[in-house]
Tab-separated table of N, CA and C in Angstrom:
chain	number	residue	atom	x	y	z
D	1	GLN	N	-15.966	-38.502	-1.906
D	1	GLN	CA	-14.922	-38.595	-2.906
D	1	GLN	C	-14.957	-37.391	-3.850
D	2	ASN	N	-16.129	-36.875	-4.161
D	2	ASN	CA	-16.220	-35.681	-4.994
D	2	ASN	C	-15.553	-34.485	-4.340
D	3	LYS	N	-15.667	-34.413	-3.009
D	3	LYS	CA	-15.054	-33.317	-2.282
D	3	LYS	C	-13.534	-33.354	-2.432
D	4	THR	N	-12.956	-34.543	-2.334
D	4	THR	CA	-11.518	-34.690	-2.483
D	4	THR	C	-11.077	-34.329	-3.903
D	5	LYS	N	-11.831	-34.743	-4.869
D	5	LYS	CA	-11.518	-34.443	-6.255
D	5	LYS	C	-11.578	-32.929	-6.504
D	6	GLN	N	-12.568	-32.280	-5.926
D	6	GLN	CA	-12.721	-30.840	-6.111
D	6	GLN	C	-11.544	-30.098	-5.492
D	7	ASN	N	-11.068	-30.490	-4.319
D	7	ASN	CA	-9.950	-29.822	-3.669
D	7	ASN	C	-8.665	-29.973	-4.464
D	8	LYS	N	-8.510	-31.093	-5.164
D	8	LYS	CA	-7.298	-31.300	-5.936
D	8	LYS	C	-7.275	-30.430	-7.187
D	9	THR	N	-8.419	-30.199	-7.789
D	9	THR	CA	-8.445	-29.421	-9.021
D	9	THR	C	-8.515	-27.923	-8.761
D	10	MET	N	-9.027	-27.510	-7.637
D	10	MET	CA	-9.182	-26.093	-7.345
D	10	MET	C	-8.320	-25.727	-6.138
D	11	PRO	N	-7.234	-24.957	-6.347
D	11	PRO	CA	-6.383	-24.590	-5.221
D	11	PRO	C	-7.118	-23.687	-4.233
D	12	SER	N	-6.697	-23.754	-3.006
D	12	SER	CA	-7.336	-22.955	-1.970
D	12	SER	C	-6.935	-21.489	-2.109
D	13	LEU	N	-7.612	-20.641	-1.370
D	13	LEU	CA	-7.304	-19.217	-1.369
D	13	LEU	C	-5.897	-18.977	-0.846
D	14	HIS	N	-5.463	-19.801	0.088
D	14	HIS	CA	-4.115	-19.655	0.645
D	14	HIS	C	-3.050	-19.817	-0.440
D	15	HIS	N	-3.357	-20.599	-1.458
D	15	HIS	CA	-2.420	-20.809	-2.566
D	15	HIS	C	-2.137	-19.492	-3.290
D	16	TYR	N	-3.118	-18.635	-3.397
D	16	TYR	CA	-2.956	-17.378	-4.122
D	16	TYR	C	-2.416	-16.254	-3.254
D	17	CYS	N	-2.608	-16.334	-1.975
D	17	CYS	CA	-2.196	-15.272	-1.061
D	17	CYS	C	-0.722	-15.418	-0.729
D	18	THR	N	0.063	-14.404	-1.040
D	18	THR	CA	1.494	-14.461	-0.757
D	18	THR	C	1.851	-13.627	0.461
D	19	CYS	N	0.853	-13.196	1.208
D	19	CYS	CA	1.101	-12.377	2.381
D	19	CYS	C	1.581	-13.260	3.526
D	20	ASN	N	2.651	-12.843	4.142
D	20	ASN	CA	3.159	-13.551	5.300
D	20	ASN	C	2.945	-12.705	6.532
D	21	LYS	N	2.722	-13.364	7.648
D	21	LYS	CA	2.576	-12.635	8.899
D	21	LYS	C	3.949	-12.092	9.290
D	22	PRO	N	4.018	-10.822	9.668
D	22	PRO	CA	5.310	-10.266	10.069
D	22	PRO	C	5.848	-10.983	11.309
D	23	THR	N	7.139	-11.267	11.291
D	23	THR	CA	7.747	-11.956	12.431
D	23	THR	C	8.842	-11.128	13.090
D	24	THR	N	9.504	-10.269	12.342
D	24	THR	CA	10.577	-9.458	12.914
D	24	THR	C	10.073	-8.035	13.141
D	25	ARG	N	10.845	-7.285	13.894
D	25	ARG	CA	10.457	-5.891	14.160
D	25	ARG	C	10.403	-5.063	12.881
D	26	SER	N	11.352	-5.296	11.990
D	26	SER	CA	11.350	-4.525	10.743
D	26	SER	C	10.144	-4.888	9.871
D	27	GLU	N	9.738	-6.153	9.881
D	27	GLU	CA	8.546	-6.537	9.128
D	27	GLU	C	7.293	-5.932	9.745
D	28	TRP	N	7.229	-5.880	11.073
D	28	TRP	CA	6.082	-5.238	11.732
D	28	TRP	C	6.055	-3.749	11.407
D	29	ALA	N	7.213	-3.103	11.458
D	29	ALA	CA	7.279	-1.672	11.147
D	29	ALA	C	6.846	-1.420	9.703
D	30	ALA	N	7.304	-2.266	8.788
D	30	ALA	CA	6.922	-2.117	7.388
D	30	ALA	C	5.423	-2.337	7.210
D	31	SER	N	4.863	-3.310	7.901
D	31	SER	CA	3.428	-3.576	7.792
D	31	SER	C	2.606	-2.399	8.297
D	32	ILE	N	3.033	-1.817	9.393
D	32	ILE	CA	2.333	-0.648	9.939
D	32	ILE	C	2.448	0.521	8.967
D	33	ALA	N	3.653	0.732	8.411
D	33	ALA	CA	3.842	1.821	7.452
D	33	ALA	C	2.960	1.622	6.219
D	34	VAL	N	2.889	0.396	5.720
D	34	VAL	CA	2.054	0.117	4.548
D	34	VAL	C	0.591	0.403	4.868
D	35	CYS	N	0.134	-0.024	6.029
D	35	CYS	CA	-1.262	0.245	6.422
D	35	CYS	C	-1.539	1.742	6.506
D	36	LEU	N	-0.601	2.500	7.051
D	36	LEU	CA	-0.788	3.949	7.155
D	36	LEU	C	-0.764	4.612	5.777
D	37	PHE	N	0.150	4.189	4.906
D	37	PHE	CA	0.183	4.736	3.546
D	37	PHE	C	-1.135	4.472	2.823
D	38	VAL	N	-1.636	3.255	2.937
D	38	VAL	CA	-2.887	2.905	2.253
D	38	VAL	C	-4.057	3.683	2.852
D	39	THR	N	-4.079	3.848	4.169
D	39	THR	CA	-5.143	4.625	4.814
D	39	THR	C	-5.146	6.062	4.301
D	40	MET	N	-3.972	6.656	4.205
D	40	MET	CA	-3.900	8.030	3.705
D	40	MET	C	-4.272	8.099	2.227
D	41	ALA	N	-3.923	7.066	1.459
D	41	ALA	CA	-4.309	7.040	0.040
D	41	ALA	C	-5.825	6.972	-0.099
D	42	ILE	N	-6.467	6.180	0.740
D	42	ILE	CA	-7.933	6.088	0.717
D	42	ILE	C	-8.555	7.433	1.089
D	43	LEU	N	-7.979	8.117	2.071
D	43	LEU	CA	-8.462	9.454	2.432
D	43	LEU	C	-8.341	10.418	1.244
D	44	GLN	N	-7.224	10.351	0.542
D	44	GLN	CA	-7.030	11.240	-0.602
D	44	GLN	C	-8.057	10.956	-1.700
D	45	VAL	N	-8.364	9.684	-1.925
D	45	VAL	CA	-9.394	9.351	-2.919
D	45	VAL	C	-10.750	9.877	-2.459
D	46	GLY	N	-11.031	9.753	-1.166
D	46	GLY	CA	-12.277	10.287	-0.616
D	46	GLY	C	-12.395	11.786	-0.819
D	47	ILE	N	-11.291	12.481	-0.691
D	47	ILE	CA	-11.291	13.929	-0.928
D	47	ILE	C	-11.482	14.215	-2.415
D	48	ALA	N	-10.796	13.442	-3.249
D	48	ALA	CA	-10.859	13.677	-4.702
D	48	ALA	C	-12.265	13.489	-5.265
D	49	VAL	N	-13.018	12.541	-4.723
D	49	VAL	CA	-14.371	12.307	-5.248
D	49	VAL	C	-15.434	13.096	-4.498
D	50	GLY	N	-15.044	13.837	-3.474
D	50	GLY	CA	-15.983	14.708	-2.780
D	50	GLY	C	-16.669	14.096	-1.573
D	51	ILE	N	-16.260	12.934	-1.159
D	51	ILE	CA	-16.867	12.320	0.028
D	51	ILE	C	-16.400	13.036	1.293
D	52	LEU	N	-15.128	13.397	1.328
D	52	LEU	CA	-14.556	14.113	2.476
D	52	LEU	C	-14.329	15.572	2.097
D	53	PRO	N	-14.368	16.476	3.070
D	53	PRO	CA	-14.148	17.894	2.753
D	53	PRO	C	-12.705	18.154	2.336
D	54	SER	N	-12.525	19.044	1.379
D	54	SER	CA	-11.178	19.316	0.860
D	54	SER	C	-10.350	20.183	1.796
D	55	ASN	N	-10.963	20.768	2.808
D	55	ASN	CA	-10.185	21.627	3.706
D	55	ASN	C	-9.431	20.834	4.777
D	56	ILE	N	-9.511	19.508	4.761
D	56	ILE	CA	-8.739	18.726	5.732
D	56	ILE	C	-7.327	18.438	5.233
D	57	VAL	N	-7.036	18.821	3.982
D	57	VAL	CA	-5.682	18.680	3.452
D	57	VAL	C	-5.209	20.028	2.929
D	58	TRP	N	-3.982	20.076	2.507
D	58	TRP	CA	-3.377	21.296	1.971
D	58	TRP	C	-3.437	22.444	2.978
D	59	GLY	N	-3.356	22.111	4.232
D	59	GLY	CA	-3.328	23.139	5.276
D	59	GLY	C	-4.617	23.912	5.410
D	60	GLY	N	-5.713	23.369	4.918
D	60	GLY	CA	-7.005	24.033	4.992
D	60	GLY	C	-7.140	25.197	4.043
D	61	ALA	N	-6.248	25.268	3.049
D	61	ALA	CA	-6.238	26.420	2.141
D	61	ALA	C	-7.422	26.436	1.172
D	62	THR	N	-8.037	25.297	0.916
D	62	THR	CA	-9.140	25.268	-0.044
D	62	THR	C	-10.426	24.833	0.646
D	63	ASP	N	-11.458	25.634	0.457
D	63	ASP	CA	-12.755	25.289	1.031
D	63	ASP	C	-13.654	24.558	0.042
D	64	GLU	N	-13.363	24.721	-1.243
D	64	GLU	CA	-14.197	24.060	-2.244
D	64	GLU	C	-13.340	23.093	-3.056
D	65	LEU	N	-13.966	22.060	-3.531
D	65	LEU	CA	-13.281	21.042	-4.314
D	65	LEU	C	-13.229	21.477	-5.778
D	66	THR	N	-12.041	21.851	-6.209
D	66	THR	CA	-11.852	22.223	-7.603
D	66	THR	C	-11.237	21.045	-8.350
D	67	PHE	N	-11.183	21.166	-9.662
D	67	PHE	CA	-10.578	20.116	-10.473
D	67	PHE	C	-9.109	19.928	-10.106
D	68	ARG	N	-8.396	21.016	-9.884
D	68	ARG	CA	-6.974	20.937	-9.514
D	68	ARG	C	-6.779	20.222	-8.186
D	69	VAL	N	-7.585	20.549	-7.214
D	69	VAL	CA	-7.477	19.901	-5.903
D	69	VAL	C	-7.804	18.417	-6.021
D	70	SER	N	-8.803	18.107	-6.810
D	70	SER	CA	-9.181	16.719	-7.015
D	70	SER	C	-8.053	15.936	-7.682
D	71	MET	N	-7.455	16.502	-8.712
D	71	MET	CA	-6.345	15.830	-9.404
D	71	MET	C	-5.124	15.715	-8.491
D	72	ALA	N	-4.858	16.744	-7.707
D	72	ALA	CA	-3.727	16.691	-6.782
D	72	ALA	C	-3.928	15.592	-5.742
D	73	SER	N	-5.150	15.427	-5.285
D	73	SER	CA	-5.435	14.360	-4.326
D	73	SER	C	-5.270	12.987	-4.958
D	74	LEU	N	-5.663	12.838	-6.206
D	74	LEU	CA	-5.474	11.556	-6.894
D	74	LEU	C	-3.995	11.261	-7.125
D	75	VAL	N	-3.220	12.287	-7.457
D	75	VAL	CA	-1.772	12.095	-7.614
D	75	VAL	C	-1.151	11.724	-6.274
D	76	ALA	N	-1.563	12.402	-5.217
D	76	ALA	CA	-1.054	12.072	-3.883
D	76	ALA	C	-1.402	10.637	-3.508
D	77	SER	N	-2.589	10.201	-3.859
D	77	SER	CA	-3.003	8.831	-3.589
D	77	SER	C	-2.127	7.833	-4.335
D	78	ALA	N	-1.837	8.125	-5.592
D	78	ALA	CA	-0.978	7.237	-6.378
D	78	ALA	C	0.435	7.176	-5.799
D	79	ILE	N	0.955	8.312	-5.373
D	79	ILE	CA	2.290	8.341	-4.763
D	79	ILE	C	2.297	7.530	-3.470
D	80	LEU	N	1.283	7.694	-2.647
D	80	LEU	CA	1.203	6.938	-1.393
D	80	LEU	C	1.106	5.434	-1.642
D	81	CYS	N	0.335	5.049	-2.645
D	81	CYS	CA	0.249	3.614	-2.987
D	81	CYS	C	1.585	3.090	-3.484
D	82	GLY	N	2.289	3.895	-4.267
D	82	GLY	CA	3.619	3.499	-4.722
D	82	GLY	C	4.588	3.337	-3.565
D	83	MET	N	4.518	4.235	-2.611
D	83	MET	CA	5.377	4.132	-1.429
D	83	MET	C	5.054	2.866	-0.634
D	84	ALA	N	3.775	2.570	-0.493
D	84	ALA	CA	3.374	1.355	0.224
D	84	ALA	C	3.889	0.117	-0.501
D	85	TYR	N	3.797	0.117	-1.819
D	85	TYR	CA	4.251	-1.022	-2.609
D	85	TYR	C	5.761	-1.250	-2.441
D	86	ILE	N	6.536	-0.181	-2.521
D	86	ILE	CA	7.991	-0.294	-2.379
D	86	ILE	C	8.364	-0.794	-0.989
D	87	ILE	N	7.762	-0.244	0.057
D	87	ILE	CA	8.082	-0.670	1.419
D	87	ILE	C	7.689	-2.131	1.617
D	88	HIS	N	6.545	-2.527	1.086
D	88	HIS	CA	6.124	-3.932	1.202
D	88	HIS	C	7.110	-4.853	0.495
D	89	ARG	N	7.527	-4.489	-0.701
D	89	ARG	CA	8.489	-5.322	-1.439
D	89	ARG	C	9.818	-5.400	-0.702
D	90	ARG	N	10.264	-4.305	-0.138
D	90	ARG	CA	11.546	-4.292	0.578
D	90	ARG	C	11.493	-5.193	1.805
D	91	ALA	N	10.382	-5.188	2.496
D	91	ALA	CA	10.296	-5.937	3.751
D	91	ALA	C	10.059	-7.428	3.531
D	92	PHE	N	9.322	-7.798	2.492
D	92	PHE	CA	8.890	-9.183	2.380
D	92	PHE	C	9.516	-9.961	1.225
D	93	LEU	N	10.379	-9.360	0.431
D	93	LEU	CA	11.118	-10.116	-0.577
D	93	LEU	C	12.449	-10.549	0.008
D	94	SER	N	12.882	-11.754	-0.319
D	94	SER	CA	14.150	-12.226	0.235
D	94	SER	C	15.331	-11.456	-0.351
D	95	GLN	N	15.278	-11.124	-1.628
D	95	GLN	CA	16.348	-10.369	-2.276
D	95	GLN	C	15.758	-9.212	-3.087
D	96	PRO	N	15.442	-8.075	-2.435
D	96	PRO	CA	14.899	-6.949	-3.207
D	96	PRO	C	15.963	-6.386	-4.153
D	97	SER	N	15.510	-5.842	-5.245
D	97	SER	CA	16.434	-5.286	-6.245
D	97	SER	C	17.118	-4.036	-5.686
D	98	PRO	N	18.242	-3.660	-6.281
D	98	PRO	CA	18.907	-2.418	-5.841
D	98	PRO	C	17.994	-1.198	-5.966
D	99	PHE	N	17.130	-1.185	-6.990
D	99	PHE	CA	16.190	-0.077	-7.149
D	99	PHE	C	15.249	0.001	-5.956
D	100	VAL	N	14.669	-1.138	-5.554
D	100	VAL	CA	13.745	-1.168	-4.414
D	100	VAL	C	14.468	-0.753	-3.143
D	101	ARG	N	15.688	-1.227	-2.956
D	101	ARG	CA	16.455	-0.833	-1.756
D	101	ARG	C	16.710	0.667	-1.744
D	102	GLY	N	17.117	1.226	-2.882
D	102	GLY	CA	17.401	2.660	-2.939
D	102	GLY	C	16.164	3.509	-2.715
D	103	VAL	N	15.065	3.142	-3.376
D	103	VAL	CA	13.833	3.921	-3.230
D	103	VAL	C	13.279	3.802	-1.814
D	104	SER	N	13.441	2.637	-1.197
D	104	SER	CA	12.946	2.499	0.181
D	104	SER	C	13.727	3.398	1.135
D	105	TRP	N	15.024	3.558	0.890
D	105	TRP	CA	15.802	4.486	1.722
D	105	TRP	C	15.388	5.935	1.448
D	106	PHE	N	15.074	6.251	0.202
D	106	PHE	CA	14.590	7.597	-0.121
D	106	PHE	C	13.282	7.865	0.608
D	107	ILE	N	12.368	6.878	0.609
D	107	ILE	CA	11.084	7.035	1.303
D	107	ILE	C	11.316	7.244	2.792
D	108	ALA	N	12.210	6.462	3.368
D	108	ALA	CA	12.505	6.606	4.803
D	108	ALA	C	13.068	7.986	5.110
D	109	ALA	N	13.970	8.469	4.271
D	109	ALA	CA	14.544	9.801	4.491
D	109	ALA	C	13.491	10.893	4.298
D	110	TYR	N	12.640	10.732	3.291
D	110	TYR	CA	11.599	11.711	3.030
D	110	TYR	C	10.598	11.788	4.187
D	111	MET	N	10.278	10.653	4.771
D	111	MET	CA	9.296	10.611	5.845
D	111	MET	C	9.898	11.022	7.197
D	112	ALA	N	11.219	11.068	7.301
D	112	ALA	CA	11.861	11.396	8.589
D	112	ALA	C	11.723	12.849	8.945
């Protein structure tokens, strides 16, 4: 009986998770795009903190990690996370705002 009482007072993890499994092709495409954006953002953070070599980005133009390169990588990471957020909202909200729709088309055009 204590177990039943505990389940009623404490919602499960599923209650907090709003992620839905993609069912349509566009949702699958958006999920893949979000995963790729986040992967690249993680790479940029790795470069910014010095875990990864800085010559793997910017066309190999920099061999050493400078403050500017580090900040540029952090800005790139933030932009990539923002792009992932917009694409996720566009794909999984029933009625995305006109702003989200417009920015998602800009992202699609930019990435094309």
